[in-house]
CSV table of C-alpha atoms in Angstrom, one decimal:
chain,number,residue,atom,x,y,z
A,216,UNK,CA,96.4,163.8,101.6
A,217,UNK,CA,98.2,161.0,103.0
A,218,UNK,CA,100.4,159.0,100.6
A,219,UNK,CA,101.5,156.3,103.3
A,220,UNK,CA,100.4,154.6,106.3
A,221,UNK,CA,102.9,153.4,109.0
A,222,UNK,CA,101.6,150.8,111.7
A,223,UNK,CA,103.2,150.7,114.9
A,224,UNK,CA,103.6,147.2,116.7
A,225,UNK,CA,106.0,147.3,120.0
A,226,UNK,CA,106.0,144.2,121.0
A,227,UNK,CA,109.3,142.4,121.1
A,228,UNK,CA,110.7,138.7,122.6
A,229,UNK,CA,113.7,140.7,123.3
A,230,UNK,CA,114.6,143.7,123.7
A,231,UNK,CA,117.7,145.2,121.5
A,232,UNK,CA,120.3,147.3,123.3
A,233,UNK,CA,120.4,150.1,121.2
A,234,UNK,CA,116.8,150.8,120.8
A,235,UNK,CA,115.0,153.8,122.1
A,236,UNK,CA,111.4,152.9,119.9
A,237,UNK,CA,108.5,152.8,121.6
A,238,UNK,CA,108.5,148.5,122.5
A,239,UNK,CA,107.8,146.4,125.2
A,240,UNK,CA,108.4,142.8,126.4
A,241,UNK,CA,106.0,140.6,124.5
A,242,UNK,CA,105.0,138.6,127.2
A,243,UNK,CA,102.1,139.7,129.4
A,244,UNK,CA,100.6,142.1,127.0
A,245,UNK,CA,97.3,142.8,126.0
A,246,UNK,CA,98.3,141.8,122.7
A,247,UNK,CA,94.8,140.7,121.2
A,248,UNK,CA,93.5,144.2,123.2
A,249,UNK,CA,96.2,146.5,121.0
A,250,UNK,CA,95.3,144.9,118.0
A,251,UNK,CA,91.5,145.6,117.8
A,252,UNK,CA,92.4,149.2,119.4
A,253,UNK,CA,94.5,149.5,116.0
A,254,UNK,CA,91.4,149.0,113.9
A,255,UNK,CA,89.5,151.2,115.9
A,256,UNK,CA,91.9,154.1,115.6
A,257,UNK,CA,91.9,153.5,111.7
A,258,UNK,CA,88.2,153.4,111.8
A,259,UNK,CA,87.9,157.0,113.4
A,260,UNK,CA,90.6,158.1,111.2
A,261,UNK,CA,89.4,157.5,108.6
A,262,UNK,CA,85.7,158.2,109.0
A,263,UNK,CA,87.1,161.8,110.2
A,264,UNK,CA,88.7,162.2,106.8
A,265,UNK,CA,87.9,159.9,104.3
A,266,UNK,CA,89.5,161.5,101.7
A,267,UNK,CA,92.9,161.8,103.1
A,268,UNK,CA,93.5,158.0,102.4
A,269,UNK,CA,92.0,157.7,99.3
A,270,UNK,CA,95.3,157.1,97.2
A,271,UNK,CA,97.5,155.9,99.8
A,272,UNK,CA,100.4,154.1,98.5
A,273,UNK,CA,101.9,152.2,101.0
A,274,UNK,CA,100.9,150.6,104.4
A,275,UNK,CA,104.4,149.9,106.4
A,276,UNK,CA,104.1,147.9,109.5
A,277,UNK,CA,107.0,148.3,112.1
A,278,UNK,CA,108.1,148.1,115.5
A,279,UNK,CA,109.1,146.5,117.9
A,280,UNK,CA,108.8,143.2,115.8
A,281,UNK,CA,105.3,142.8,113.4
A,282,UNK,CA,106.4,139.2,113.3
A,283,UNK,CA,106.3,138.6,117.1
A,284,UNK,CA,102.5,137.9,116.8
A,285,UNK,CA,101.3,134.7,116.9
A,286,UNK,CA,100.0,133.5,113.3
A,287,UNK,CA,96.3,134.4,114.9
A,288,UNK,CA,97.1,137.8,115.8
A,289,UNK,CA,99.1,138.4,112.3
A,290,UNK,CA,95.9,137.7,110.7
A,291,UNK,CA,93.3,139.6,113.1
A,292,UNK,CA,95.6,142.6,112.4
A,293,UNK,CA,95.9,142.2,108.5
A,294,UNK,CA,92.0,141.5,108.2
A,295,UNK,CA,91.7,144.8,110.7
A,296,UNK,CA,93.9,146.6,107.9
A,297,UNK,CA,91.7,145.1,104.7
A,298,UNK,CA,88.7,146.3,106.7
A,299,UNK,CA,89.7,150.0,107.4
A,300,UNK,CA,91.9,151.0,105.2
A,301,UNK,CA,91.3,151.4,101.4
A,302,UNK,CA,93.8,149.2,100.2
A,303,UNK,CA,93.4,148.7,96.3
A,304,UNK,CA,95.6,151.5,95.6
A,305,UNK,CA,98.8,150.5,97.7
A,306,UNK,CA,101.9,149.0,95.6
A,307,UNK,CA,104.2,148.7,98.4
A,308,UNK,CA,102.9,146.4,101.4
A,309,UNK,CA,105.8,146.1,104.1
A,310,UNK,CA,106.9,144.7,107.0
A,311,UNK,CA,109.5,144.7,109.5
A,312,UNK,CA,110.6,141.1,110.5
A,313,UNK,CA,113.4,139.5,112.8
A,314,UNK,CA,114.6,136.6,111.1
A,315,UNK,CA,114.2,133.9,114.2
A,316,UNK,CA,110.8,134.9,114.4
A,317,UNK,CA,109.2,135.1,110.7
A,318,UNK,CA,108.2,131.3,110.3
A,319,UNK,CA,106.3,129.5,107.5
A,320,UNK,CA,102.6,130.2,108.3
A,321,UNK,CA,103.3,133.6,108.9
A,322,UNK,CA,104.4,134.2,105.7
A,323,UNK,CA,101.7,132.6,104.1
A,324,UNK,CA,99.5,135.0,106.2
A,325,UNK,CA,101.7,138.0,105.0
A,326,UNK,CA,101.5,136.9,101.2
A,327,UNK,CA,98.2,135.9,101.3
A,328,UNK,CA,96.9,139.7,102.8
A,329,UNK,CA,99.0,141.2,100.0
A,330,UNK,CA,102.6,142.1,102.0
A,331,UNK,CA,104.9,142.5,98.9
A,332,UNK,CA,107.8,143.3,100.5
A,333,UNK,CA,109.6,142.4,103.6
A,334,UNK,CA,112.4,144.3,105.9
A,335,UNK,CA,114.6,142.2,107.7
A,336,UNK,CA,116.6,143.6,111.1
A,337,UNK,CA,120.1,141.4,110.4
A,338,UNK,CA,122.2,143.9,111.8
A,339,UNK,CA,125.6,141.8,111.5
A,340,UNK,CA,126.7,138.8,109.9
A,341,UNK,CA,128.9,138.1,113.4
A,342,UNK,CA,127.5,136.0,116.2
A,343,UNK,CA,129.6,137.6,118.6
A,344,UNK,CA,128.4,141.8,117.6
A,345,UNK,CA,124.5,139.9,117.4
A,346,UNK,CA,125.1,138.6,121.2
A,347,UNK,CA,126.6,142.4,122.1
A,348,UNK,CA,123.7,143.9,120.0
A,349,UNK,CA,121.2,141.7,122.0
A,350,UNK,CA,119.9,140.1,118.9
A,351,UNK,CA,118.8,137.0,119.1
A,352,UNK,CA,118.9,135.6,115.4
A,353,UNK,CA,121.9,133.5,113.8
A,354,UNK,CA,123.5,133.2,110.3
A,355,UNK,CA,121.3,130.0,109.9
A,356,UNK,CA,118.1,131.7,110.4
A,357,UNK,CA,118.4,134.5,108.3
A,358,UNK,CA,119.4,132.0,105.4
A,359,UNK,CA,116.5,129.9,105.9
A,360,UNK,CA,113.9,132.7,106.1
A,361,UNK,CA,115.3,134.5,103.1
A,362,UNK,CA,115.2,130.3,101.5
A,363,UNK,CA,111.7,130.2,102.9
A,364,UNK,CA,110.5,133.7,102.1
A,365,UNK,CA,111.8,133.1,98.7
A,366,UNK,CA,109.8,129.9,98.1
A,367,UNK,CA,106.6,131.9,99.4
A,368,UNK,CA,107.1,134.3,96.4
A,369,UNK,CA,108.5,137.4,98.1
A,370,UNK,CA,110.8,138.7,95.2
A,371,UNK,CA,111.3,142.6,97.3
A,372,UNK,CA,113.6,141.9,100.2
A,373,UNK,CA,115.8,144.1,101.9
A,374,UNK,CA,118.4,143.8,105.3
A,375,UNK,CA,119.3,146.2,107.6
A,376,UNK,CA,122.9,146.7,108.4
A,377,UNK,CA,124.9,148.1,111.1
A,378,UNK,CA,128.5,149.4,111.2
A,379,UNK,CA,130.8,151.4,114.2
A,380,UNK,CA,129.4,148.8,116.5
A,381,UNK,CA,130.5,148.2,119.8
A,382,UNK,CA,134.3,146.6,119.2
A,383,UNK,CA,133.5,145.8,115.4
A,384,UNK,CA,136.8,146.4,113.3
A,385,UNK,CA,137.0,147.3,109.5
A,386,UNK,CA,138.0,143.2,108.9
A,387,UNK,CA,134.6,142.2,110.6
A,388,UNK,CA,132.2,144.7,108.8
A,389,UNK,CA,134.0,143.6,105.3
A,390,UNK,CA,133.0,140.1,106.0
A,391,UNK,CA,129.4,141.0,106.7
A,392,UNK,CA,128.8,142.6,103.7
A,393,UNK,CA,131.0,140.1,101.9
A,394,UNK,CA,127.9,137.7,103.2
A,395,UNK,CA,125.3,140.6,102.2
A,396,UNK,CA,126.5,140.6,98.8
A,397,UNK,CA,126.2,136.5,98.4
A,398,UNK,CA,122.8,136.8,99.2
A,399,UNK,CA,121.6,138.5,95.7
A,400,UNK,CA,119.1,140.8,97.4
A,401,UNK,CA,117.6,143.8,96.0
A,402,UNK,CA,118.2,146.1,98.8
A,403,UNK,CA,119.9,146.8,101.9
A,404,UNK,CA,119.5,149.7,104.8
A,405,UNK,CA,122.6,150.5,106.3
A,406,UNK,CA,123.2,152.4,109.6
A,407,UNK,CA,126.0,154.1,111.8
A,408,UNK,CA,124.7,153.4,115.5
A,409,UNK,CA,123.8,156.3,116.9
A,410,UNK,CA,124.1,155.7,120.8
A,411,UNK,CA,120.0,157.0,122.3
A,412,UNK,CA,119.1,157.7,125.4
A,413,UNK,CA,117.3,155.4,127.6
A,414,UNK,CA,119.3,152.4,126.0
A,415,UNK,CA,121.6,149.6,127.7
A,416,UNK,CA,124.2,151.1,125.1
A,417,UNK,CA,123.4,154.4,126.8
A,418,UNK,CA,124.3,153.5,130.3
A,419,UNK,CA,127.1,151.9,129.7
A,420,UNK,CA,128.7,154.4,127.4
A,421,UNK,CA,128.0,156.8,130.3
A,422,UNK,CA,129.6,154.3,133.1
A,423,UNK,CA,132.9,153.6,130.1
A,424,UNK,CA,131.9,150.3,129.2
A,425,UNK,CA,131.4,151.0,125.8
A,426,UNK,CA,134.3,150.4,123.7
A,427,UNK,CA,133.1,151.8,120.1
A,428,UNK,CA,135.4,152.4,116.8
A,429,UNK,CA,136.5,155.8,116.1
A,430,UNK,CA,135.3,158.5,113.8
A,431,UNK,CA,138.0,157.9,111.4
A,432,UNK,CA,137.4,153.8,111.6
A,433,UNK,CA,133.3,154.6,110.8
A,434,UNK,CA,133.8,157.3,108.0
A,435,UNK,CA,136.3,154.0,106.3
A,436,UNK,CA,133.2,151.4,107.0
A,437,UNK,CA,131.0,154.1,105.0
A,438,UNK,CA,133.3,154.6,102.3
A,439,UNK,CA,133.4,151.2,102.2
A,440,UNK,CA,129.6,150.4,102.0
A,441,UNK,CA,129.0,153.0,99.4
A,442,UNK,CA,131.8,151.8,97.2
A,443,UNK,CA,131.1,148.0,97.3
A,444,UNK,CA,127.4,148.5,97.1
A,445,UNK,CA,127.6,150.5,93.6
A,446,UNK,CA,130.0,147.9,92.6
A,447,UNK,CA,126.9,145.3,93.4
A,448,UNK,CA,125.0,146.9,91.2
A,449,UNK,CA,123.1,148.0,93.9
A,450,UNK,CA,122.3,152.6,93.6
A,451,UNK,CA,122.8,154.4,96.8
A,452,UNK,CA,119.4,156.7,96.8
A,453,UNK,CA,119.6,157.9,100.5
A,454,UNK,CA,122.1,158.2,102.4
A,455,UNK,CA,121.4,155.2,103.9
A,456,UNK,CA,119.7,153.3,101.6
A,457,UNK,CA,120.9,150.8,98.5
A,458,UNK,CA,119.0,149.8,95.7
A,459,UNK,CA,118.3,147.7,92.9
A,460,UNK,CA,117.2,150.0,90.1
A,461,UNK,CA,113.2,149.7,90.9
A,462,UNK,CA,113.5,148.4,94.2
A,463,UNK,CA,114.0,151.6,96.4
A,464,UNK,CA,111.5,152.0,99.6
A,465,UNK,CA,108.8,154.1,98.3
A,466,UNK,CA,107.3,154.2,101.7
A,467,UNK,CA,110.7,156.1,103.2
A,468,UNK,CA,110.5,158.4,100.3
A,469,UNK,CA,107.5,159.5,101.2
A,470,UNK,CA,109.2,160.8,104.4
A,471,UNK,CA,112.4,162.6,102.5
A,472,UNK,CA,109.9,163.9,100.2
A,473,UNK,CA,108.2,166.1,102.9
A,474,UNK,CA,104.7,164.1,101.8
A,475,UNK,CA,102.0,163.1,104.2
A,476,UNK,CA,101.3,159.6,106.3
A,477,UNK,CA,99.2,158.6,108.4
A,478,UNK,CA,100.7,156.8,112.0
A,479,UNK,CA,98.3,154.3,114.6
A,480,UNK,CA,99.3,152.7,117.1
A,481,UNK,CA,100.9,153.6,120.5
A,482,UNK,CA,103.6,155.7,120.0
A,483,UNK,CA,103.2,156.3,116.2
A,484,UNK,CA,104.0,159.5,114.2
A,485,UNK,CA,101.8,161.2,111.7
A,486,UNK,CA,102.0,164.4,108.9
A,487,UNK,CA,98.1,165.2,107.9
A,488,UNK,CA,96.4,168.0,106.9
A,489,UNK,CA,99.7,170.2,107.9
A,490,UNK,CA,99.7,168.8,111.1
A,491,UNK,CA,102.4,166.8,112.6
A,492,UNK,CA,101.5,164.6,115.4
A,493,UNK,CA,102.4,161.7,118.0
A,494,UNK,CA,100.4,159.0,119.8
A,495,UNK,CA,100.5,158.2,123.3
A,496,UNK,CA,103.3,156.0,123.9
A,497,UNK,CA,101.7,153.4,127.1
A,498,UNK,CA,99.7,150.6,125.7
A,499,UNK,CA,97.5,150.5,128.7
A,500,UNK,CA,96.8,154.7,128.1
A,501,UNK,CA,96.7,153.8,124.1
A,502,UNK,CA,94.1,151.2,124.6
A,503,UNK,CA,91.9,153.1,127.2
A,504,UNK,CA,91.5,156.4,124.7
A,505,UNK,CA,90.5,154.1,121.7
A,506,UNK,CA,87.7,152.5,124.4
A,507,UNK,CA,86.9,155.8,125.3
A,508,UNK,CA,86.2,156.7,121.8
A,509,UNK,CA,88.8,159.5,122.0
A,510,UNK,CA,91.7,160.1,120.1
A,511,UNK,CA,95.2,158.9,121.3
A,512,UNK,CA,97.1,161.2,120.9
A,513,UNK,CA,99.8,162.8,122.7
A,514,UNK,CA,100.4,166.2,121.1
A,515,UNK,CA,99.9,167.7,117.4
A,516,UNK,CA,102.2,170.6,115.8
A,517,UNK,CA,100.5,172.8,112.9
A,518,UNK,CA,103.8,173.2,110.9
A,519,UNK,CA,104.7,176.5,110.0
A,520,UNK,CA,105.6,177.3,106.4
A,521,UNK,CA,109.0,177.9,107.7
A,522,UNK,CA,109.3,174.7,109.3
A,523,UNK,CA,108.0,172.9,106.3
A,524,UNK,CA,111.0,174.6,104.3
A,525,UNK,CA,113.5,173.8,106.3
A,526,UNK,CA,112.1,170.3,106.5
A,527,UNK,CA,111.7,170.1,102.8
A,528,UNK,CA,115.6,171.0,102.5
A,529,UNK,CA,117.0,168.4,105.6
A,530,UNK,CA,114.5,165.4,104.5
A,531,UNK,CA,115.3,166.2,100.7
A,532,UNK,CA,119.0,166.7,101.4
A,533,UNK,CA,119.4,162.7,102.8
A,534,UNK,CA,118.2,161.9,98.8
A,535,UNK,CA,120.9,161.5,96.7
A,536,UNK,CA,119.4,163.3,93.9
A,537,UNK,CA,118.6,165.9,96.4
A,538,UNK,CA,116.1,168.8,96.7
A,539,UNK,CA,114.5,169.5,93.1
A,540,UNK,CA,114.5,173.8,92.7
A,541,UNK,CA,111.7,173.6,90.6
A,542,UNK,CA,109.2,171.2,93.7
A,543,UNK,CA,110.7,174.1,96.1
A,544,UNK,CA,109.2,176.4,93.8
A,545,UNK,CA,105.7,174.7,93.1
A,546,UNK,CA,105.7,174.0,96.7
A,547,UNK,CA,106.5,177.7,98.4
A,548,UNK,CA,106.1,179.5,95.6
A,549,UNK,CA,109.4,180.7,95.6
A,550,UNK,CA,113.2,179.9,94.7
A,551,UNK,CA,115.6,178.2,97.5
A,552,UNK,CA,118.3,180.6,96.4
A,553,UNK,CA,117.0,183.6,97.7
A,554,UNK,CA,116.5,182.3,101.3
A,555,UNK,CA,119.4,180.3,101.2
A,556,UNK,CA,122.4,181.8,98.7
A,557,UNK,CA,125.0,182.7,100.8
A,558,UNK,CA,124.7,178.9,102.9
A,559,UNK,CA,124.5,177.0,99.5
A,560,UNK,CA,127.4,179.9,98.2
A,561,UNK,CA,129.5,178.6,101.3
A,562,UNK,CA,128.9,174.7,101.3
A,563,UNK,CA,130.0,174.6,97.5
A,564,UNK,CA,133.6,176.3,98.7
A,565,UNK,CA,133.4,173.5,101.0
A,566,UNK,CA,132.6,170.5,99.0
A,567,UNK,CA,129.5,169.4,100.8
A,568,UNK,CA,127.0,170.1,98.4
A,569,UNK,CA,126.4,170.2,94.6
A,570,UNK,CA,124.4,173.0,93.2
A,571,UNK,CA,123.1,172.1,89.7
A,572,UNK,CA,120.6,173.5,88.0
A,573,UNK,CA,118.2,171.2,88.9
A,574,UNK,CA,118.8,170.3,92.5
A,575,UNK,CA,120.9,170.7,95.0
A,576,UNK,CA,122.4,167.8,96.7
A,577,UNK,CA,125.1,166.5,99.1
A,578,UNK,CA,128.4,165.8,97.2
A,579,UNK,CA,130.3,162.6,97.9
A,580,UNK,CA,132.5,164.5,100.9
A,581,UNK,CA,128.8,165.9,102.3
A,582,UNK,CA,127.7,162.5,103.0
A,583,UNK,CA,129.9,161.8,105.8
A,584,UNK,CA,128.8,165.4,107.6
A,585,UNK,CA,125.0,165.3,106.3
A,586,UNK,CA,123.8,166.4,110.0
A,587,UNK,CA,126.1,169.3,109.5
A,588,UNK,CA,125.3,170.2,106.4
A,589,UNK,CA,121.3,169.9,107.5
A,590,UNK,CA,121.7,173.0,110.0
A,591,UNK,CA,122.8,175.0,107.6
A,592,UNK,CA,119.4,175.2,106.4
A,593,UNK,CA,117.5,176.2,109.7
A,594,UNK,CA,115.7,179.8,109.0
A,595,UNK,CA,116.3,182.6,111.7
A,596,UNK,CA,112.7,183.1,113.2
């Protein structure tokens, strides 16, 4: 049964360089086309399995750039939403948003089709990483969106963050969250970039152009954001992921928690039924299966109890109150320890993890090396 739906819209103005999503130039697209396609993969979704979506909390719409619709297109695909999805359950209504790009009226049409909480992609707080980045946003406009969003009635806000960015130095990521902090929000997302494939940052890492910090300058930034962030006030619940106390992401819990979601639109993941799946990433081969009346997707994966362990342990491990032993044992019907003593034994010698009797959890030394500490908990087949 799914407890969230994520929505994917690729469409961007421009074109980030360290994104590998599934997105495409905005201009030229058969924009109105994708949209109704959308609804008509919710439609046969749902009419499939009606009572997968019954008590969905959360409908998440991402990208790309939800905002770079038109104020027209924003509303075909929230009435599309209202019409296909049962909605009357959901207490977290999201979307991504750039902040050059989220004016007035599309607010209005956000608040108005009950989007309670917004996700801004700030990145940095300095013009000259934004221009590196690609981003096309300025100080000025994230200020005067948060201003406006504000005045709309949007009390749930949250940035994104970046740190070990191309030539960024420890003085330059403490002023951006010096500016972070000023701006009283209830949550931030902050991220290490991870240098993806089939990225600008990609090919010119590979041709040396790429001058980025080292590992010891990153691991200070993160020591940095965790410290000043608990001294905000603000709970680190992820390892990512900062929070006023009732203001964490319930829709990204919903993925550390191992639960299901359902994912339309091209490109989109879902987790139903035990099966994991992904949609065909082409708009053009997207639109042409909906108008087909087929399914788009791309592959599915029936996920082995095995796999759903080891994903219960990785996913769980990224919370900071980590894996609960008595969920593993509701859930698999037996305890973590005896398919995972002696690595659990081992990572507690090592400081990466706490093992309580309740949970087990990264320490504050097993954040920095979470990847690390994940593959320890990869079964033998």
């Amino acid at each position: 049964m799914a407890r969230g739906v994520y929505i994917h819209i690729p469409f961007c103005h421009q074109i980030c360089n360290y994104c590998d999503f599934n997105k495409v130039f905005f201009k030229n697209q058969p924009v109105g086309e994708y949209i109704e396609a959308i609804g008509q993969e919710m439609r046969m979704t749902v009419e499939k399995n009606p009572t997968a979506f019954v008590n969905i909390e959360t409908i998440f719409l991402g990208g790309g750039t939800p905002t770079s619709l038109s104020v027209e297109q924003l509303t075909r695909l929230m009435e599309l939403i209202h019409l296909y999805l049962p909605v009357n359950n959901v207490t977290e209504f999201s979307s991504e948003a750039n902040p050059d790009e989220l004016t007035h009226d599309k607010l209005l049409v956000l608040k108005k089709y009950g989007i309670n909480r917004l996700s801004l992609g700030v990145q940095s707080f300095d013009q000259e990483i934004l221009k590196k980045l690609g981003r096309t946003h300025s100080n000025d406009h994230v200020f005067s969106t948060l201003r406006d969003a504000k005045e709309v009635g949007f009390d749930n806000i949250s940035i994104d963050l970046m740190y070990g960015l191309p030539g960024q130095t420890i003085e330059q990521w403490q002023e951006t969250l010096d500016i972070a902090f000023s701006l009283e929000l209830p949550h931030f997302s902050a991220y290490s970039l991870i240098v993806e494939p089939k990225t600008i940052f990609y090919n010119l890492m590979n041709k040396g152009k790429l001058s980025l910090p080292g590992e010891d300058s990153e691991a200070k930034m993160y020591d940095m954001l965790m410290h000043q962030m608990e001294a905000h006030g603000l709970k680190q619940y992820e390892i990512s992921n900062f929070a006023k106390p009732g203001f964490e992401s319930t829709h990204n819990c919903i993925y550390w928690e191992n639960d299901e979601y359902a994912g339309f639109g091209a490109g989109a993941s879902g987790y139903l039924d035990g099966v994991r799946y992904q949609n065909i990433g082409p708009l053009k081969k997207y639109i042409e299966a909906i108008e087909n009346g087929d399914f788009p997707l791309l592959n599915t994966h029936v996920v082995t109890k095995q796999e759903s362990i080891e994903e219960e342990m990785f996913l769980g491990l990224r919370k900071i109150d980590g894996v609960s032993k008595q969920h593993f044992i509701e859930k698999f019907d037996l305890p973590m320890e005896q398919l995972f003593s002696n690595h659990i034994e081992e990572l507690v010698k090592e400081a990466l993890v706490e093992n309580t009797e309740d949970a087990l959890k990264l320490s504050y030394k097993g954040r920095f090396v979470g990847n690390e500490v994940f593959q320890q908990f990869l079964l033998d087949s």
